[in-house]
């Protein structure tokens, strides 16, 4: 059994180093929300390794926020080379960014701290968040009040929105993998099993959490609890919920596109494997008998 925590599992000095960019935005008067692994660790007590720092801001503040971070902490625009931030070669040969509408910044030797090697500044619309909606986020002292962290409900809503029916209109294979991983961390470390009573019903606190989610995400959450989650099924149920709510603009949106796929690496690997097998076996030396 893994170890559970009732507070952030990382020392305050580490937290301050990780979130220095958010402090710079706070000082510049730009509200922001911490997302991804740092939100898991800081606000939801998940002892996960933290990769790039994901910062969410109002869409209109995205470029300004990135400029503030680049100027004050000596980060530079990302030029490529880090696989973690791109679609898989097996999904798309062109290796597009997982977050094409976000600003990607990478650390330089001039940066004053050994902070995250990558900082991603996301427009809030991508994750269906609202930085200024304090009813769905919390602050964590000693960080300023305008550095926010999503509540458990807001985090789950945002993740299921992005996994099932992304606002961008495109479902990234790498992004979906990461987002499902974050959901599993919340299930394991924050919500915590058992989810069910002995009679098979959901525990009351799980029912309360489910009911706090947006109606369109409750089915996906319930199915995930039962290890029956299917993106395809959740998508159709979600669209039907919108239809019943009279939200035809959302019910009738085109379904999200998916990566085109790329079989070339698989075919090359297959050919290499066959060639190696042929070399190992050698030529057929059998002689037919007259």
PDB file of N, CA and C in Angstrom, residues 213-262:
ATOM      1  N   UNK A 213     -20.096  17.491  -8.933  1.00  0.00           N
ATOM      2  CA  UNK A 213     -19.583  17.663 -10.289  1.00  0.00           C
ATOM      3  C   UNK A 213     -20.676  18.199 -11.201  1.00  0.00           C
ATOM      4  N   UNK A 214     -20.253  18.797 -12.309  1.00  0.00           N
ATOM      5  CA  UNK A 214     -21.225  19.224 -13.300  1.00  0.00           C
ATOM      6  C   UNK A 214     -21.989  17.999 -13.799  1.00  0.00           C
ATOM      7  N   UNK A 215     -23.269  18.160 -14.110  1.00  0.00           N
ATOM      8  CA  UNK A 215     -24.077  16.996 -14.530  1.00  0.00           C
ATOM      9  C   UNK A 215     -23.455  16.202 -15.667  1.00  0.00           C
ATOM     10  N   UNK A 216     -22.808  16.886 -16.594  1.00  0.00           N
ATOM     11  CA  UNK A 216     -22.260  16.191 -17.758  1.00  0.00           C
ATOM     12  C   UNK A 216     -21.046  15.323 -17.426  1.00  0.00           C
ATOM     13  N   UNK A 217     -20.472  15.499 -16.229  1.00  0.00           N
ATOM     14  CA  UNK A 217     -19.292  14.718 -15.856  1.00  0.00           C
ATOM     15  C   UNK A 217     -19.581  13.628 -14.828  1.00  0.00           C
ATOM     16  N   UNK A 218     -20.788  13.580 -14.317  1.00  0.00           N
ATOM     17  CA  UNK A 218     -21.079  12.631 -13.244  1.00  0.00           C
ATOM     18  C   UNK A 218     -21.029  11.184 -13.723  1.00  0.00           C
ATOM     19  N   UNK A 219     -21.479  10.924 -14.930  1.00  0.00           N
ATOM     20  CA  UNK A 219     -21.439   9.557 -15.450  1.00  0.00           C
ATOM     21  C   UNK A 219     -19.994   9.085 -15.597  1.00  0.00           C
ATOM     22  N   UNK A 220     -19.134   9.925 -16.163  1.00  0.00           N
ATOM     23  CA  UNK A 220     -17.730   9.546 -16.351  1.00  0.00           C
ATOM     24  C   UNK A 220     -17.076   9.227 -15.011  1.00  0.00           C
ATOM     25  N   UNK A 221     -17.331  10.058 -14.012  1.00  0.00           N
ATOM     26  CA  UNK A 221     -16.770   9.841 -12.679  1.00  0.00           C
ATOM     27  C   UNK A 221     -17.269   8.524 -12.097  1.00  0.00           C
ATOM     28  N   UNK A 222     -18.561   8.284 -12.187  1.00  0.00           N
ATOM     29  CA  UNK A 222     -19.147   7.062 -11.640  1.00  0.00           C
ATOM     30  C   UNK A 222     -18.552   5.823 -12.312  1.00  0.00           C
ATOM     31  N   UNK A 223     -18.424   5.866 -13.623  1.00  0.00           N
ATOM     32  CA  UNK A 223     -17.880   4.714 -14.341  1.00  0.00           C
ATOM     33  C   UNK A 223     -16.410   4.487 -14.005  1.00  0.00           C
ATOM     34  N   UNK A 224     -15.674   5.569 -13.800  1.00  0.00           N
ATOM     35  CA  UNK A 224     -14.262   5.426 -13.420  1.00  0.00           C
ATOM     36  C   UNK A 224     -14.130   4.773 -12.051  1.00  0.00           C
ATOM     37  N   UNK A 225     -15.005   5.131 -11.122  1.00  0.00           N
ATOM     38  CA  UNK A 225     -14.994   4.498  -9.804  1.00  0.00           C
ATOM     39  C   UNK A 225     -15.192   2.993  -9.922  1.00  0.00           C
ATOM     40  N   UNK A 226     -15.963   2.575 -10.914  1.00  0.00           N
ATOM     41  CA  UNK A 226     -16.302   1.155 -11.090  1.00  0.00           C
ATOM     42  C   UNK A 226     -15.366   0.449 -12.078  1.00  0.00           C
ATOM     43  N   UNK A 227     -14.285   1.150 -12.468  1.00  0.00           N
ATOM     44  CA  UNK A 227     -13.335   0.595 -13.440  1.00  0.00           C
ATOM     45  C   UNK A 227     -14.013   0.241 -14.756  1.00  0.00           C
ATOM     46  N   UNK A 228     -14.982   1.048 -15.156  1.00  0.00           N
ATOM     47  CA  UNK A 228     -15.715   0.815 -16.405  1.00  0.00           C
ATOM     48  C   UNK A 228     -15.652   2.026 -17.339  1.00  0.00           C
ATOM     49  N   UNK A 229     -14.721   2.944 -17.077  1.00  0.00           N
ATOM     50  CA  UNK A 229     -14.699   4.195 -17.835  1.00  0.00           C
ATOM     51  C   UNK A 229     -14.355   3.954 -19.300  1.00  0.00           C
ATOM     52  N   UNK A 230     -15.148   4.545 -20.174  1.00  0.00           N
ATOM     53  CA  UNK A 230     -14.930   4.510 -21.616  1.00  0.00           C
ATOM     54  C   UNK A 230     -15.132   5.918 -22.151  1.00  0.00           C
ATOM     55  N   UNK A 231     -14.126   6.455 -22.817  1.00  0.00           N
ATOM     56  CA  UNK A 231     -14.242   7.804 -23.377  1.00  0.00           C
ATOM     57  C   UNK A 231     -15.410   7.880 -24.350  1.00  0.00           C
ATOM     58  N   UNK A 232     -15.534   6.865 -25.191  1.00  0.00           N
ATOM     59  CA  UNK A 232     -16.601   6.873 -26.199  1.00  0.00           C
ATOM     60  C   UNK A 232     -17.976   6.915 -25.544  1.00  0.00           C
ATOM     61  N   UNK A 233     -18.200   6.057 -24.552  1.00  0.00           N
ATOM     62  CA  UNK A 233     -19.501   6.023 -23.888  1.00  0.00           C
ATOM     63  C   UNK A 233     -19.741   7.307 -23.107  1.00  0.00           C
ATOM     64  N   UNK A 234     -18.710   7.785 -22.402  1.00  0.00           N
ATOM     65  CA  UNK A 234     -18.852   9.017 -21.625  1.00  0.00           C
ATOM     66  C   UNK A 234     -19.169  10.200 -22.532  1.00  0.00           C
ATOM     67  N   UNK A 235     -18.578  10.220 -23.722  1.00  0.00           N
ATOM     68  CA  UNK A 235     -18.847  11.298 -24.672  1.00  0.00           C
ATOM     69  C   UNK A 235     -20.315  11.313 -25.070  1.00  0.00           C
ATOM     70  N   UNK A 236     -20.870  10.157 -25.414  1.00  0.00           N
ATOM     71  CA  UNK A 236     -22.271  10.103 -25.853  1.00  0.00           C
ATOM     72  C   UNK A 236     -23.223  10.456 -24.708  1.00  0.00           C
ATOM     73  N   UNK A 237     -22.929   9.987 -23.499  1.00  0.00           N
ATOM     74  CA  UNK A 237     -23.777  10.336 -22.353  1.00  0.00           C
ATOM     75  C   UNK A 237     -23.690  11.833 -22.083  1.00  0.00           C
ATOM     76  N   UNK A 238     -22.496  12.380 -22.161  1.00  0.00           N
ATOM     77  CA  UNK A 238     -22.295  13.813 -21.921  1.00  0.00           C
ATOM     78  C   UNK A 238     -23.111  14.642 -22.906  1.00  0.00           C
ATOM     79  N   UNK A 239     -23.059  14.292 -24.180  1.00  0.00           N
ATOM     80  CA  UNK A 239     -23.801  15.054 -25.176  1.00  0.00           C
ATOM     81  C   UNK A 239     -25.313  14.929 -24.945  1.00  0.00           C
ATOM     82  N   UNK A 240     -25.769  13.769 -24.492  1.00  0.00           N
ATOM     83  CA  UNK A 240     -27.190  13.589 -24.205  1.00  0.00           C
ATOM     84  C   UNK A 240     -27.606  14.433 -23.001  1.00  0.00           C
ATOM     85  N   UNK A 241     -26.738  14.540 -22.004  1.00  0.00           N
ATOM     86  CA  UNK A 241     -27.033  15.401 -20.848  1.00  0.00           C
ATOM     87  C   UNK A 241     -27.183  16.844 -21.304  1.00  0.00           C
ATOM     88  N   UNK A 242     -26.298  17.299 -22.164  1.00  0.00           N
ATOM     89  CA  UNK A 242     -26.407  18.664 -22.689  1.00  0.00           C
ATOM     90  C   UNK A 242     -27.725  18.843 -23.443  1.00  0.00           C
ATOM     91  N   UNK A 243     -28.099  17.823 -24.195  1.00  0.00           N
ATOM     92  CA  UNK A 243     -29.343  17.907 -24.967  1.00  0.00           C
ATOM     93  C   UNK A 243     -30.545  18.031 -24.031  1.00  0.00           C
ATOM     94  N   UNK A 244     -30.550  17.249 -22.965  1.00  0.00           N
ATOM     95  CA  UNK A 244     -31.646  17.305 -22.002  1.00  0.00           C
ATOM     96  C   UNK A 244     -31.673  18.633 -21.252  1.00  0.00           C
ATOM     97  N   UNK A 245     -30.516  19.262 -21.114  1.00  0.00           N
ATOM     98  CA  UNK A 245     -30.430  20.560 -20.443  1.00  0.00           C
ATOM     99  C   UNK A 245     -30.808  21.705 -21.376  1.00  0.00           C
ATOM    100  N   UNK A 246     -31.025  21.394 -22.648  1.00  0.00           N
ATOM    101  CA  UNK A 246     -31.324  22.440 -23.613  1.00  0.00           C
ATOM    102  C   UNK A 246     -30.091  23.163 -24.114  1.00  0.00           C
ATOM    103  N   UNK A 247     -28.893  22.625 -23.814  1.00  0.00           N
ATOM    104  CA  UNK A 247     -27.644  23.245 -24.263  1.00  0.00           C
ATOM    105  C   UNK A 247     -27.267  22.670 -25.627  1.00  0.00           C
ATOM    106  N   UNK A 248     -28.059  23.026 -26.633  1.00  0.00           N
ATOM    107  CA  UNK A 248     -27.859  22.445 -27.949  1.00  0.00           C
ATOM    108  C   UNK A 248     -26.556  22.905 -28.588  1.00  0.00           C
ATOM    109  N   UNK A 249     -26.055  24.069 -28.178  1.00  0.00           N
ATOM    110  CA  UNK A 249     -24.774  24.530 -28.703  1.00  0.00           C
ATOM    111  C   UNK A 249     -23.657  23.562 -28.326  1.00  0.00           C
ATOM    112  N   UNK A 250     -23.744  22.983 -27.129  1.00  0.00           N
ATOM    113  CA  UNK A 250     -22.746  22.017 -26.683  1.00  0.00           C
ATOM    114  C   UNK A 250     -23.087  20.604 -27.142  1.00  0.00           C
ATOM    115  N   UNK A 251     -24.375  20.288 -27.177  1.00  0.00           N
ATOM    116  CA  UNK A 251     -24.792  18.941 -27.586  1.00  0.00           C
ATOM    117  C   UNK A 251     -24.462  18.659 -29.044  1.00  0.00           C
ATOM    118  N   UNK A 252     -24.497  19.694 -29.881  1.00  0.00           N
ATOM    119  CA  UNK A 252     -24.335  19.494 -31.322  1.00  0.00           C
ATOM    120  C   UNK A 252     -22.968  19.921 -31.852  1.00  0.00           C
ATOM    121  N   UNK A 253     -22.042  20.218 -30.955  1.00  0.00           N
ATOM    122  CA  UNK A 253     -20.688  20.540 -31.419  1.00  0.00           C
ATOM    123  C   UNK A 253     -20.098  19.352 -32.173  1.00  0.00           C
ATOM    124  N   UNK A 254     -19.264  19.604 -33.167  1.00  0.00           N
ATOM    125  CA  UNK A 254     -18.592  18.477 -33.828  1.00  0.00           C
ATOM    126  C   UNK A 254     -17.790  17.670 -32.812  1.00  0.00           C
ATOM    127  N   UNK A 255     -17.737  16.370 -32.962  1.00  0.00           N
ATOM    128  CA  UNK A 255     -16.935  15.565 -32.036  1.00  0.00           C
ATOM    129  C   UNK A 255     -15.457  15.915 -32.171  1.00  0.00           C
ATOM    130  N   UNK A 256     -14.684  15.712 -31.128  1.00  0.00           N
ATOM    131  CA  UNK A 256     -13.263  16.073 -31.203  1.00  0.00           C
ATOM    132  C   UNK A 256     -12.515  15.237 -32.233  1.00  0.00           C
ATOM    133  N   UNK A 257     -11.569  15.870 -32.881  1.00  0.00           N
ATOM    134  CA  UNK A 257     -10.688  15.145 -33.790  1.00  0.00           C
ATOM    135  C   UNK A 257      -9.656  14.368 -32.976  1.00  0.00           C
ATOM    136  N   UNK A 258      -9.017  13.424 -33.640  1.00  0.00           N
ATOM    137  CA  UNK A 258      -8.002  12.608 -32.983  1.00  0.00           C
ATOM    138  C   UNK A 258      -6.724  12.604 -33.821  1.00  0.00           C
ATOM    139  N   UNK A 259      -5.591  12.263 -33.227  1.00  0.00           N
ATOM    140  CA  UNK A 259      -4.356  12.181 -34.017  1.00  0.00           C
ATOM    141  C   UNK A 259      -4.524  11.205 -35.176  1.00  0.00           C
ATOM    142  N   UNK A 260      -3.856  11.462 -36.287  1.00  0.00           N
ATOM    143  CA  UNK A 260      -4.058  10.632 -37.478  1.00  0.00           C
ATOM    144  C   UNK A 260      -3.481   9.228 -37.362  1.00  0.00           C
ATOM    145  N   UNK A 261      -2.577   9.038 -36.418  1.00  0.00           N
ATOM    146  CA  UNK A 261      -1.893   7.752 -36.324  1.00  0.00           C
ATOM    147  C   UNK A 261      -0.686   7.720 -37.246  1.00  0.00           C
ATOM    148  N   UNK A 262       0.274   6.889 -36.927  1.00  0.00           N
ATOM    149  CA  UNK A 262       1.500   6.810 -37.724  1.00  0.00           C
ATOM    150  C   UNK A 262       2.068   5.397 -37.597  1.00  0.00           C
TER     151      UNK A 262
END
